Coordinates of C-alpha atoms in Angstrom, one line a residue:
Chain A
M13 CA 7.9 -16.9 53.9
E14 CA 10.4 -16.8 51.3
V15 CA 12.4 -14.0 51.1
E16 CA 13.1 -13.6 47.4
E17 CA 16.3 -12.2 46.6
V18 CA 17.2 -9.1 44.4
E19 CA 19.5 -9.1 42.2
R20 CA 21.7 -6.3 42.1
L21 CA 23.2 -5.3 38.8
P22 CA 25.5 -2.3 37.9
R23 CA 24.2 1.0 36.9
L24 CA 23.2 1.7 33.1
S25 CA 24.9 5.0 32.8
R26 CA 25.5 4.9 28.9
V27 CA 22.6 3.8 26.6
A28 CA 22.7 3.9 22.8
V29 CA 19.6 4.1 20.3
C30 CA 20.5 2.9 17.1
G31 CA 18.4 3.4 14.1
G32 CA 18.9 2.8 9.7
T33 CA 21.1 -0.2 10.5
H34 CA 19.1 -1.4 7.7
G35 CA 18.8 1.6 5.3
N36 CA 15.3 0.7 4.2
E37 CA 13.9 0.0 7.8
L38 CA 12.3 3.6 8.1
S39 CA 10.9 3.9 11.7
G40 CA 14.1 3.7 13.3
V41 CA 15.5 6.2 10.6
Y42 CA 12.9 8.8 11.3
L43 CA 12.5 8.3 15.1
V44 CA 16.5 8.7 15.6
R45 CA 16.1 11.7 13.2
E46 CA 13.4 13.1 15.3
L47 CA 15.3 12.2 18.7
L48 CA 18.3 14.1 17.5
K49 CA 15.9 17.3 16.7
V50 CA 14.5 17.3 20.1
K51 CA 18.1 16.8 21.9
K52 CA 19.7 19.4 19.5
K53 CA 16.6 21.7 20.7
K54 CA 17.1 20.9 24.2
K55 CA 20.6 21.6 24.4
K56 CA 19.8 25.2 23.0
E57 CA 17.0 25.9 25.3
E58 CA 18.3 24.9 28.7
E59 CA 21.9 23.8 30.3
D60 CA 22.6 20.2 29.6
E61 CA 21.2 18.9 33.0
D62 CA 22.6 15.6 33.2
G63 CA 22.3 14.6 36.3
G64 CA 24.6 11.6 35.9
A65 CA 22.1 9.1 35.8
M66 CA 22.1 8.0 32.2
S67 CA 23.6 9.1 28.8
V68 CA 21.7 8.6 25.7
L69 CA 23.9 8.2 22.3
L70 CA 21.4 8.4 19.2
V71 CA 23.1 6.6 16.1
L72 CA 22.5 6.4 12.4
S73 CA 23.9 2.8 11.8
N74 CA 23.9 2.7 8.1
P75 CA 23.9 6.1 6.5
R76 CA 25.2 5.1 3.0
A77 CA 22.4 2.7 2.7
M78 CA 19.8 5.0 4.4
Q79 CA 21.0 7.5 1.3
Q80 CA 19.8 4.9 -1.1
C81 CA 16.6 3.2 0.8
L82 CA 18.5 0.0 0.7
R83 CA 18.9 -2.5 3.5
Y84 CA 22.8 -2.6 2.9
I85 CA 25.5 -1.3 0.2
D86 CA 28.0 -4.2 0.0
T87 CA 26.8 -6.4 2.6
D88 CA 24.2 -6.8 5.7
L89 CA 25.7 -4.5 8.6
N90 CA 23.6 -6.4 11.1
R91 CA 26.1 -9.9 10.4
C92 CA 29.2 -8.0 11.0
F93 CA 29.7 -8.2 14.5
T94 CA 31.0 -11.4 15.6
H95 CA 34.7 -11.4 17.0
A96 CA 36.0 -12.5 13.9
C97 CA 34.2 -9.7 11.6
L98 CA 35.3 -7.2 14.2
I99 CA 39.2 -8.1 14.5
G100 CA 39.9 -8.8 11.0
P101 CA 42.2 -6.8 8.9
T102 CA 41.2 -3.6 7.3
L103 CA 41.9 -3.8 3.6
D104 CA 41.0 -1.9 0.4
K105 CA 38.4 -4.8 -0.8
T106 CA 36.7 -4.9 3.0
P107 CA 33.3 -4.2 2.3
Y108 CA 31.3 -1.2 3.4
E109 CA 29.7 -2.3 6.0
M110 CA 32.5 -4.5 7.6
R111 CA 34.6 -1.2 8.0
R112 CA 31.4 0.7 9.3
A113 CA 31.0 -2.4 12.2
R114 CA 34.1 -1.6 13.1
E115 CA 33.5 1.9 13.5
L116 CA 30.7 1.4 15.6
N117 CA 32.4 -1.2 17.8
A118 CA 35.1 1.5 18.5
M119 CA 32.2 3.9 19.1
L120 CA 30.0 1.4 21.3
G121 CA 32.2 -0.9 22.2
P122 CA 34.7 -2.8 22.1
K123 CA 32.5 -5.4 22.3
G124 CA 33.1 -7.6 25.2
S125 CA 34.8 -4.8 27.2
A126 CA 34.4 -2.6 29.9
G127 CA 33.9 0.4 28.3
A128 CA 30.8 -1.2 25.9
M129 CA 27.9 0.6 26.2
D130 CA 25.7 -0.4 29.0
L131 CA 22.6 -0.7 26.7
I132 CA 22.2 -0.9 22.6
C133 CA 18.8 -0.8 21.5
D134 CA 18.8 -1.4 17.8
L135 CA 15.8 -0.2 15.9
H136 CA 14.5 -2.6 13.1
N137 CA 11.0 -3.2 11.3
T138 CA 9.9 -6.3 9.8
T139 CA 7.3 -7.0 6.8
A140 CA 6.2 -10.2 9.3
N141 CA 3.3 -9.2 11.4
M142 CA 5.4 -9.5 14.4
G143 CA 4.0 -6.6 16.7
L144 CA 7.0 -5.5 18.9
S145 CA 9.3 -8.2 19.4
L146 CA 12.7 -7.9 21.4
I147 CA 15.4 -10.0 19.8
T148 CA 18.4 -11.1 22.0
Y149 CA 21.0 -13.6 22.6
S150 CA 20.1 -14.2 26.4
D151 CA 17.0 -15.9 28.2
H152 CA 19.2 -15.0 31.7
D153 CA 19.7 -11.2 31.0
W154 CA 17.7 -9.8 33.5
I155 CA 17.7 -6.2 32.4
C156 CA 16.5 -6.9 28.7
M157 CA 13.7 -9.3 30.5
H158 CA 12.6 -6.6 32.9
I159 CA 12.6 -4.2 30.0
F160 CA 10.7 -6.3 28.1
R161 CA 7.8 -6.8 30.8
H162 CA 7.8 -3.1 31.5
L163 CA 7.1 -2.6 27.5
Q164 CA 4.3 -5.4 27.8
R165 CA 2.7 -3.9 30.6
Q166 CA 3.0 -0.1 29.2
I167 CA 1.6 -0.9 25.9
P168 CA -1.2 -3.2 25.8
D169 CA -2.7 -2.6 22.5
T170 CA 0.4 -4.2 20.9
P171 CA 1.6 -7.7 21.5
V172 CA 5.1 -7.4 22.9
R173 CA 7.3 -10.9 22.7
Y174 CA 10.3 -11.8 23.9
I175 CA 12.7 -13.8 21.4
H176 CA 16.1 -15.6 22.5
Y177 CA 18.6 -16.7 19.8
D178 CA 20.9 -19.3 21.6
V179 CA 24.1 -18.0 20.2
T180 CA 27.2 -17.5 22.1
S181 CA 28.8 -14.1 22.9
K182 CA 31.7 -14.7 20.2
E183 CA 29.3 -15.8 17.9
S184 CA 26.9 -13.1 17.8
Y185 CA 26.6 -11.3 14.8
S186 CA 24.4 -8.3 15.3
L187 CA 24.9 -4.5 16.5
D188 CA 23.1 -5.0 19.8
S189 CA 25.6 -7.6 20.9
V190 CA 28.2 -4.8 21.2
G191 CA 26.8 -3.6 24.4
K192 CA 26.8 -5.0 27.7
H193 CA 23.3 -5.7 27.2
G194 CA 21.5 -5.1 24.3
F195 CA 18.5 -6.1 21.9
A196 CA 17.0 -5.4 18.9
M197 CA 13.5 -3.6 18.9
E198 CA 11.9 -5.1 16.0
V199 CA 8.4 -3.7 15.0
G200 CA 6.1 -4.8 11.9
P201 CA 4.2 -5.3 9.9
Q202 CA 5.6 -2.3 7.9
P203 CA 7.0 -2.9 4.2
H204 CA 10.7 -1.8 3.9
G205 CA 10.9 1.8 2.3
V206 CA 7.6 2.7 3.7
V207 CA 7.1 4.7 7.2
R208 CA 3.4 4.0 8.7
S209 CA 2.3 6.1 11.5
N210 CA 1.0 3.4 14.0
I211 CA 4.3 1.5 13.6
Y212 CA 6.4 4.5 14.1
T213 CA 4.4 5.3 17.0
T214 CA 4.5 1.9 18.3
M215 CA 8.4 2.1 18.0
K216 CA 8.4 5.5 19.7
S217 CA 6.7 4.2 22.9
G218 CA 9.0 1.1 23.0
V219 CA 11.7 3.5 23.2
Q220 CA 10.3 6.2 25.5
Y221 CA 9.4 3.2 27.9
M222 CA 12.8 1.6 27.6
L223 CA 14.5 4.8 28.6
D224 CA 11.9 5.3 31.5
W225 CA 12.6 2.0 33.0
V226 CA 16.3 2.6 32.7
H227 CA 16.0 6.2 34.4
F228 CA 13.6 4.4 37.3
F229 CA 16.5 1.4 37.7
N230 CA 19.4 3.8 38.0
S231 CA 17.5 5.7 40.5
G232 CA 17.1 2.8 43.0
V233 CA 13.7 1.3 42.2
I234 CA 13.1 -2.0 43.0
F235 CA 11.3 -4.3 40.0
D236 CA 9.3 -7.5 41.0
G237 CA 10.5 -10.6 39.8
G238 CA 8.0 -13.2 38.1
F239 CA 7.5 -15.3 35.2
M240 CA 7.4 -14.3 31.4
D241 CA 7.3 -16.4 28.1
V242 CA 10.3 -16.7 26.4
F243 CA 10.5 -18.1 22.7
T244 CA 14.0 -19.6 22.2
V245 CA 14.7 -20.1 18.4
V246 CA 15.1 -23.8 17.3
K247 CA 15.5 -23.7 13.5
H248 CA 14.2 -22.0 10.5
I249 CA 12.8 -23.6 6.9
D250 CA 13.2 -22.2 3.3
Y251 CA 11.0 -21.7 0.6
P252 CA 10.8 -24.7 -1.4
R253 CA 12.9 -24.0 -4.7
D254 CA 13.5 -25.1 -8.0
G255 CA 16.5 -27.0 -8.3
E256 CA 18.0 -25.4 -11.6
T257 CA 16.9 -21.8 -11.3
H258 CA 17.0 -21.8 -6.9
N259 CA 13.8 -19.5 -7.7
I260 CA 10.7 -20.2 -4.8
T261 CA 8.4 -22.4 -6.3
A262 CA 5.5 -21.4 -3.4
A263 CA 4.6 -18.6 -0.9
I264 CA 3.8 -18.8 2.5
H265 CA 0.3 -20.6 2.7
P266 CA -2.7 -17.9 3.5
Q267 CA -3.4 -20.0 6.8
L268 CA 0.1 -19.4 8.0
Q269 CA 0.4 -15.8 6.6
D270 CA 0.3 -13.0 9.5
R271 CA 0.1 -15.8 11.8
D272 CA 3.2 -15.3 13.6
F273 CA 3.3 -16.4 17.3
C274 CA 0.4 -18.8 16.6
L275 CA 1.3 -22.4 17.4
L276 CA 2.3 -24.6 14.2
R277 CA 1.2 -28.1 14.6
P278 CA 2.5 -31.1 12.5
G279 CA 0.4 -31.4 8.8
D280 CA -0.4 -27.3 9.2
P281 CA -0.4 -25.8 5.9
L282 CA 3.4 -24.2 5.4
F283 CA 3.1 -23.1 1.5
Q284 CA 1.2 -22.6 -1.5
T285 CA 2.8 -23.6 -4.4
F286 CA 2.4 -21.2 -7.7
S287 CA 0.4 -24.1 -9.1
G288 CA -1.8 -24.0 -6.2
E289 CA -0.9 -27.0 -4.2
T290 CA -0.6 -27.3 -0.3
L291 CA 2.6 -28.3 1.2
R292 CA 2.4 -29.0 5.0
Y293 CA 4.6 -28.6 8.0
T294 CA 6.4 -32.3 8.6
G295 CA 8.3 -31.1 11.4
S296 CA 7.6 -33.7 14.7
E297 CA 7.3 -30.9 17.5
P298 CA 4.8 -28.2 17.5
L299 CA 6.4 -24.8 17.3
Y300 CA 5.9 -21.0 17.3
P301 CA 6.7 -19.3 13.8
F302 CA 7.9 -15.9 13.5
F303 CA 9.6 -13.8 10.7
I304 CA 6.8 -15.3 8.6
N305 CA 7.5 -13.8 5.1
E306 CA 10.2 -11.4 5.6
S307 CA 11.2 -9.6 2.4
A308 CA 15.0 -9.5 3.5
Y309 CA 15.2 -13.3 4.5
Y310 CA 14.1 -14.6 0.9
E311 CA 17.9 -14.6 0.2
K312 CA 19.3 -15.8 3.4
G313 CA 16.8 -19.0 2.5
I314 CA 14.5 -18.1 5.4
A315 CA 10.3 -18.4 4.5
L316 CA 9.9 -18.5 8.7
C317 CA 12.1 -19.2 12.0
L318 CA 10.6 -21.5 14.5
A319 CA 10.6 -21.2 18.2
R320 CA 9.8 -22.7 21.4
K321 CA 8.1 -21.1 23.9
R322 CA 8.9 -21.8 27.8
R323 CA 8.2 -19.8 31.1
V324 CA 11.2 -18.4 32.6
K325 CA 11.1 -16.9 36.2
I326 CA 13.3 -13.6 36.5
P327 CA 14.0 -12.4 39.9
S328 CA 13.7 -9.0 41.2
V329 CA 16.2 -6.5 40.3
R330 CA 17.6 -3.1 41.4
V331 CA 20.7 -0.9 40.8
Q332 CA 23.8 -1.8 42.9
T333 CA 25.2 0.8 45.4
E334 CA 28.8 2.3 44.3
E335 CA 30.3 -0.1 46.7
E336 CA 28.9 -3.1 44.9
E337 CA 29.6 -1.6 41.8
R338 CA 33.2 -1.4 42.7
Q339 CA 33.1 -5.1 44.1
N340 CA 31.5 -6.0 40.8
E341 CA 33.9 -4.5 38.5
Q342 CA 36.8 -6.3 39.7
R343 CA 34.7 -9.8 39.0
Y344 CA 34.1 -8.2 35.5
T345 CA 37.4 -8.0 34.6
S346 CA 38.4 -11.6 35.9
E347 CA 35.7 -12.8 34.0
E348 CA 37.0 -10.8 30.9
E349 CA 40.0 -12.7 31.3
E350 CA 38.6 -16.3 31.3
Chain B
M30 CA -25.5 3.8 -27.5
E31 CA -25.0 1.9 -30.5
H32 CA -23.5 -1.6 -30.6
V33 CA -19.8 -1.5 -31.3
F34 CA -18.2 -4.1 -33.0
F35 CA -14.3 -4.8 -32.8
P36 CA -12.0 -7.3 -34.9
P37 CA -10.7 -10.2 -32.9
L38 CA -8.1 -10.2 -30.0
S39 CA -6.1 -12.6 -31.3
R40 CA -2.5 -11.9 -30.0
V41 CA -2.2 -11.0 -25.7
A42 CA 1.0 -10.0 -24.2
V43 CA 1.0 -10.9 -20.2
C44 CA 3.9 -8.7 -18.4
G45 CA 5.3 -8.8 -14.9
G46 CA 8.4 -7.9 -13.3
T47 CA 8.3 -4.3 -15.2
H48 CA 9.6 -3.2 -11.3
G49 CA 11.7 -5.9 -10.5
N50 CA 10.6 -5.9 -7.0
E51 CA 7.0 -6.4 -7.5
L52 CA 6.8 -10.2 -6.8
T53 CA 3.2 -11.4 -7.9
G54 CA 3.5 -10.5 -11.6
V55 CA 7.3 -12.1 -11.9
Y56 CA 5.7 -15.6 -10.5
M57 CA 2.8 -15.5 -12.4
V58 CA 4.5 -14.7 -15.6
R59 CA 7.5 -17.9 -14.4
E60 CA 4.3 -20.0 -14.1
M61 CA 2.5 -19.3 -17.0
Q62 CA 5.6 -19.9 -19.1
K63 CA 5.8 -23.3 -17.4
Q64 CA 2.4 -24.1 -18.6
T65 CA 1.9 -24.8 -22.5
M66 CA 0.1 -21.5 -23.5
D67 CA -1.8 -22.5 -26.0
K68 CA -5.3 -24.1 -25.1
D69 CA -8.1 -24.6 -27.6
G70 CA -8.5 -21.2 -28.7
P71 CA -7.4 -18.3 -31.3
V72 CA -6.1 -16.5 -28.6
S73 CA -2.1 -16.7 -28.4
V74 CA -0.8 -15.5 -25.0
T75 CA 2.9 -14.5 -24.7
A76 CA 3.8 -14.1 -21.1
V77 CA 7.5 -11.9 -20.3
L78 CA 9.0 -10.5 -17.7
A79 CA 9.8 -7.1 -18.7
N80 CA 12.9 -6.4 -16.6
P81 CA 14.9 -9.6 -15.6
P82 CA 17.9 -7.4 -14.4
A83 CA 15.9 -5.8 -12.1
V84 CA 13.8 -8.7 -11.3
D85 CA 17.2 -10.7 -10.5
A86 CA 18.3 -7.6 -8.0
C87 CA 14.8 -7.5 -6.5
R88 CA 14.9 -3.9 -7.0
R89 CA 12.2 -1.7 -9.0
Y90 CA 14.4 -0.4 -11.6
I91 CA 18.5 -0.5 -12.6
D92 CA 19.1 3.1 -14.0
T93 CA 15.5 4.5 -14.4
D94 CA 11.6 3.3 -14.0
L95 CA 10.6 1.3 -17.0
N96 CA 7.2 2.1 -16.6
R97 CA 8.1 5.8 -17.3
C98 CA 9.6 5.0 -21.0
F99 CA 6.9 4.5 -23.0
T100 CA 5.9 8.0 -24.5
D101 CA 6.3 8.3 -28.0
A102 CA 9.3 10.7 -27.8
L103 CA 10.9 8.3 -25.8
L104 CA 10.6 5.5 -28.0
S105 CA 11.2 7.7 -30.9
A106 CA 14.4 9.2 -29.9
P107 CA 17.9 7.3 -30.9
L108 CA 19.7 5.2 -28.5
T109 CA 23.1 6.3 -27.4
D110 CA 25.7 4.7 -25.6
S111 CA 24.9 6.4 -22.6
S112 CA 20.8 5.7 -22.9
P113 CA 19.8 3.9 -19.5
Y114 CA 19.2 0.3 -19.4
E115 CA 15.8 0.6 -19.1
L116 CA 15.1 2.8 -22.0
R117 CA 17.1 0.5 -24.2
R118 CA 14.8 -2.2 -22.9
A119 CA 11.7 0.0 -23.8
H120 CA 13.0 0.0 -27.1
E121 CA 13.2 -3.8 -27.2
L122 CA 9.4 -4.2 -25.6
N123 CA 8.4 -1.8 -28.0
A124 CA 9.4 -3.8 -31.1
Q125 CA 8.5 -7.2 -29.6
F126 CA 5.0 -6.1 -28.7
G127 CA 4.3 -2.8 -30.5
P128 CA 5.4 -0.7 -32.4
K129 CA 3.2 1.4 -30.1
G130 CA 0.4 2.7 -32.3
S131 CA 0.9 0.4 -35.1
K132 CA -1.2 -2.5 -37.0
E133 CA 1.2 -5.1 -35.7
A134 CA 1.0 -4.2 -32.4
V135 CA -0.2 -7.2 -30.1
D136 CA -4.2 -6.6 -29.6
L137 CA -4.1 -6.5 -26.0
L138 CA -1.1 -5.7 -23.3
C139 CA -1.7 -6.9 -19.6
D140 CA 1.0 -5.5 -16.8
L141 CA 1.1 -6.8 -13.7
H142 CA 2.0 -4.6 -10.8
N143 CA 1.9 -4.9 -7.1
T144 CA 1.5 -1.7 -4.7
T145 CA 2.0 -1.4 -0.9
A146 CA -1.0 0.8 -0.9
N147 CA -4.4 -0.9 0.2
M148 CA -6.0 -0.9 -3.2
G149 CA -7.0 -4.2 -3.5
L150 CA -7.3 -5.1 -7.0
S151 CA -7.6 -2.1 -9.3
L152 CA -7.2 -1.9 -12.5
I153 CA -5.5 1.3 -14.4
L154 CA -6.3 2.3 -18.1
Y155 CA -5.6 5.4 -19.8
S156 CA -8.5 6.0 -22.1
L157 CA -11.9 5.6 -22.6
D158 CA -11.1 2.3 -24.2
W159 CA -14.4 0.3 -24.9
I160 CA -12.6 -3.3 -24.6
T161 CA -10.6 -2.7 -21.5
L162 CA -13.8 -1.3 -19.8
H163 CA -15.8 -4.6 -20.8
I164 CA -12.9 -6.2 -19.4
C165 CA -13.1 -4.2 -16.3
K166 CA -16.7 -4.6 -16.0
Y167 CA -16.5 -8.6 -16.5
L168 CA -14.2 -8.6 -13.5
Q169 CA -16.3 -6.7 -11.5
S170 CA -19.0 -9.0 -12.0
K171 CA -17.0 -12.5 -11.3
I172 CA -15.2 -11.1 -8.4
S173 CA -17.0 -10.7 -4.9
S174 CA -14.2 -8.1 -3.7
P175 CA -14.2 -4.5 -4.8
V176 CA -12.4 -4.2 -8.2
R177 CA -11.9 -0.6 -9.0
V178 CA -11.4 1.1 -12.1
I179 CA -8.8 4.1 -12.6
Q180 CA -8.8 6.0 -15.5
L181 CA -5.9 8.6 -16.1
N182 CA -6.8 10.9 -18.8
I183 CA -3.8 11.3 -21.1
P184 CA -3.0 11.3 -24.7
I185 CA -1.9 8.4 -25.6
S186 CA 1.3 9.9 -27.4
E187 CA 2.5 10.9 -23.6
V188 CA 1.1 7.6 -21.9
Y189 CA 4.3 6.9 -20.6
S190 CA 3.7 3.1 -19.1
L191 CA 4.3 -0.4 -20.8
E192 CA 0.5 -1.3 -21.6
A193 CA 0.4 1.5 -24.0
V194 CA 2.2 -0.5 -26.2
G195 CA -0.7 -2.7 -27.2
K196 CA -3.7 -1.7 -29.2
H197 CA -5.4 -2.2 -26.0
G198 CA -3.7 -1.9 -22.6
L199 CA -4.6 -2.7 -19.1
A200 CA -2.2 -2.5 -15.8
I201 CA -3.8 -4.9 -12.9
E202 CA -2.5 -3.3 -9.9
I203 CA -3.1 -5.5 -6.3
G204 CA -1.9 -4.4 -3.0
P205 CA -1.3 -4.2 -0.3
Q206 CA 2.1 -6.3 -0.5
P207 CA 5.3 -5.2 0.5
H208 CA 7.7 -4.9 -2.1
G209 CA 9.9 -8.0 -2.5
V210 CA 7.1 -10.0 -1.0
V211 CA 5.2 -12.6 -2.3
R212 CA 1.6 -13.3 -0.8
A213 CA -0.2 -16.4 -1.4
D214 CA -3.6 -14.2 -1.3
I215 CA -2.3 -11.3 -3.6
Y216 CA -0.7 -14.2 -5.9
N217 CA -4.3 -15.9 -5.8
M218 CA -6.3 -12.8 -6.8
M219 CA -3.5 -11.7 -9.7
K220 CA -4.1 -15.3 -10.7
K221 CA -8.1 -15.2 -10.8
A222 CA -7.8 -11.6 -12.3
V223 CA -5.5 -12.8 -15.4
D224 CA -7.8 -15.9 -15.9
L225 CA -10.7 -14.0 -15.9
T226 CA -9.4 -11.6 -18.4
L227 CA -8.3 -14.3 -21.0
E228 CA -11.7 -16.0 -20.8
W229 CA -13.3 -12.6 -21.6
L230 CA -11.3 -12.6 -24.5
Q231 CA -12.2 -16.3 -25.2
K232 CA -15.8 -15.5 -25.1
F233 CA -15.2 -12.3 -27.0
N234 CA -13.5 -13.7 -29.8
T235 CA -15.9 -17.0 -30.3
G236 CA -18.8 -14.1 -30.5
S237 CA -20.4 -13.8 -27.2
I238 CA -22.0 -10.2 -26.9
F239 CA -21.4 -8.2 -23.8
E240 CA -24.1 -5.5 -22.7
G241 CA -23.2 -2.1 -22.3
G242 CA -23.8 -0.4 -19.1
E243 CA -22.4 1.8 -16.6
V244 CA -18.6 1.2 -15.1
E245 CA -17.9 3.2 -12.0
A246 CA -14.5 4.6 -12.6
F247 CA -11.8 7.0 -10.4
T248 CA -10.4 9.6 -12.8
F249 CA -7.3 10.7 -11.6
A250 CA -7.2 14.5 -10.5
K251 CA -4.1 15.7 -8.8
S252 CA -1.3 14.4 -6.2
I253 CA -0.5 15.4 -2.9
D254 CA 3.2 15.4 -1.7
Y255 CA 4.3 14.7 1.8
P256 CA 5.5 17.8 3.9
R257 CA 9.4 17.9 3.8
D258 CA 12.1 19.6 5.2
P259 CA 12.8 22.6 3.0
T260 CA 16.7 22.3 3.7
T261 CA 17.3 18.3 3.6
G262 CA 14.1 17.5 1.4
E263 CA 13.2 14.6 3.9
I264 CA 9.4 14.0 4.8
T265 CA 8.5 15.4 8.3
A266 CA 5.4 13.5 8.5
A267 CA 3.9 9.9 7.8
I268 CA 0.4 9.3 6.2
H269 CA -2.0 10.1 9.3
P270 CA -3.5 6.6 10.6
Q271 CA -7.2 7.8 9.9
L272 CA -6.0 7.9 6.0
Q273 CA -3.6 4.9 6.0
D274 CA -5.0 1.9 4.3
N275 CA -8.5 3.9 3.6
D276 CA -7.8 4.0 -0.2
F277 CA -11.2 5.0 -2.3
K278 CA -13.0 6.4 1.0
L279 CA -13.9 9.8 0.4
L280 CA -11.6 12.5 1.8
Q281 CA -13.2 15.7 2.8
P282 CA -11.6 19.0 3.8
G283 CA -10.5 18.9 7.3
D284 CA -9.9 15.4 7.3
P285 CA -6.3 14.3 9.0
V286 CA -4.0 13.3 6.1
F287 CA -0.4 13.6 7.5
M288 CA 0.8 13.0 11.1
S289 CA 4.4 14.5 11.7
F290 CA 7.2 12.6 13.7
S291 CA 6.4 15.0 16.7
R292 CA 2.8 14.2 16.8
E293 CA 1.3 17.1 14.9
T294 CA -1.7 16.4 12.5
V295 CA -2.3 18.1 9.0
K296 CA -5.6 18.2 7.3
Y297 CA -6.6 18.1 4.0
E298 CA -7.5 21.5 2.4
G299 CA -9.5 20.7 -1.0
E300 CA -12.4 19.7 -2.7
P301 CA -13.5 16.2 -1.6
L302 CA -12.2 13.5 -3.7
Y303 CA -10.9 9.9 -3.7
P304 CA -7.5 9.1 -2.2
F305 CA -5.5 6.2 -3.9
F306 CA -1.8 5.1 -3.9
V307 CA -1.8 6.2 -0.3
N308 CA 1.8 5.2 0.9
E309 CA 3.4 3.5 -2.2
C310 CA 6.7 3.2 -1.2
A311 CA 8.2 3.5 -4.7
Y312 CA 6.5 7.2 -4.6
Y313 CA 8.4 8.7 -1.8
E314 CA 11.0 9.4 -4.3
K315 CA 8.4 10.5 -6.7
K316 CA 7.3 13.3 -4.5
I317 CA 3.5 11.6 -4.0
A318 CA 2.4 10.8 -0.5
F319 CA -1.1 9.9 -2.1
H320 CA -3.3 10.5 -5.6
L321 CA -6.6 12.1 -5.5
A322 CA -9.5 11.2 -7.8
Q323 CA -13.2 12.1 -8.6
R324 CA -15.6 9.3 -9.0
K325 CA -17.7 9.2 -12.4
N326 CA -19.9 6.7 -13.7
L327 CA -18.9 5.9 -17.6
S328 CA -21.4 4.7 -20.2
I329 CA -20.2 1.8 -22.4
P330 CA -22.0 0.5 -25.4
T331 CA -22.7 -3.5 -26.4
I332 CA -19.7 -4.8 -28.2
S333 CA -19.0 -7.9 -30.0
V334 CA -16.6 -9.2 -32.5
K335 CA -16.6 -8.1 -35.8
R336 CA -17.1 -11.0 -38.1
D337 CA -15.7 -10.8 -41.7

């Protein structure tokens, strides 16, 4: 019988949960506020009993945008975390979100360093029918992938998926990339500026089960490996647009609307023009659509994203012993220097 | 009731983008502007974007809600340097399609809106106007999904919305659709509603007799706000899952209305009424979680065009 190796990974002692990175994605805003209230109450009622297992930092990423219930003030905060954006000079004309990104990088990072948060969970909503999606930059980050599996098992009445953007660490642009491990927890469908109770509950469960998993992991539980589906992003498709005005000339076709993660085949309807014509998918490869009709993506020229689905094997994992951790730190430092 | 005669309705305005992020109307108006409007009939239709800068920015408004600027008082008050953009625009629209209350006003002004609430196709009227009620009845007869008529009983001088500028006015409200999004199914429904409205006008002007009868309507009773934190003013609860998406289903005392972020349920206290605009995004700042209405049957007379 083959004995499967258990991957030993460093303890996750510092976790950050961020909401309001987009100021009008309200589940995360209200969830972080609620968690802050609970934390405050706990501190009043009892001694801070941090047994050293895990500390959770709760962050409202973009307070000014939240105040005005806008996605952003000057520029999309969640595109400001590339290495280039983070190390640039801060001048008078630097957009608000660029400055804020640098603040968050100092608080939760610095990105790529040994001092960064072990895990960042960034809370988002989408107008697309995406259930609960974990969005990451890796298809071999066993921490994120085990958390995903745990959520999938614990939240059976909501579809839970794992989306992978194949982007290097340097080019990764979102807040969750600041941590050693990180993902965006995207829950939809919910209109921006609205809070739906069921969506809030799903996100609350997602965060709770994630923190539970981290706690179990830190206390030495072995999580068995296995297989999981990973959606790796291939490309996106824009709306058809008027050549002069650049206004869109069609909407997502009714047969595609709300069908995130249902296979899109060549010839399937894609758009319906405002004059009633059907436009079809002309790609050669069947792919899985998601972020179908996300409000914030109209201005980014994205009607939908397309991904390939693969079955990926993940190893069993458990937390490193202190000895192993010390050995690993040396290895991490030399990787940084590479 | 006696048969009532009306003069022909020859000038119609269809407005979209009164709220710049309610996109169905925006794209409908743009499409209508592309087609040649004049068909073989006596009706001239003007399609207009009511709030172009808000449409460009994809926001509800720039300074203030345009659709609250059409009271007699606001339209007659002189503009100053510090007047908000939307107030100026309201004066312009009043000059173009009104003046409100005058003989020169367009015969029908139809204003297109979206809501994040699950209201399907709803038609909003301000008074007992036989023309607009007959249009509602016609749409109800031709569309298989529910078409609800909402009546806000406000004296015309105090009516604050754009459609009050026309001699007859109608708001077509379709949801649920997130603001800043255009859904094909919602667009198709709006197109059908507008086409049927123009079809009715055509029939009316060419002499069809529209039989009277009863139209079920929801008449506005009151609004309920979210529970809020007394210090910060922030909401402390969301619409309860059992109320969410249940616009127009009777709400009884004891039914859950809110669920707080700490999972407590708040129940409805009051007389049995029908909720609508449940969880409309734009109403959070207006301190409205939902409206409540009574259900009534309105009697309308037979009508037809007055032949000179």
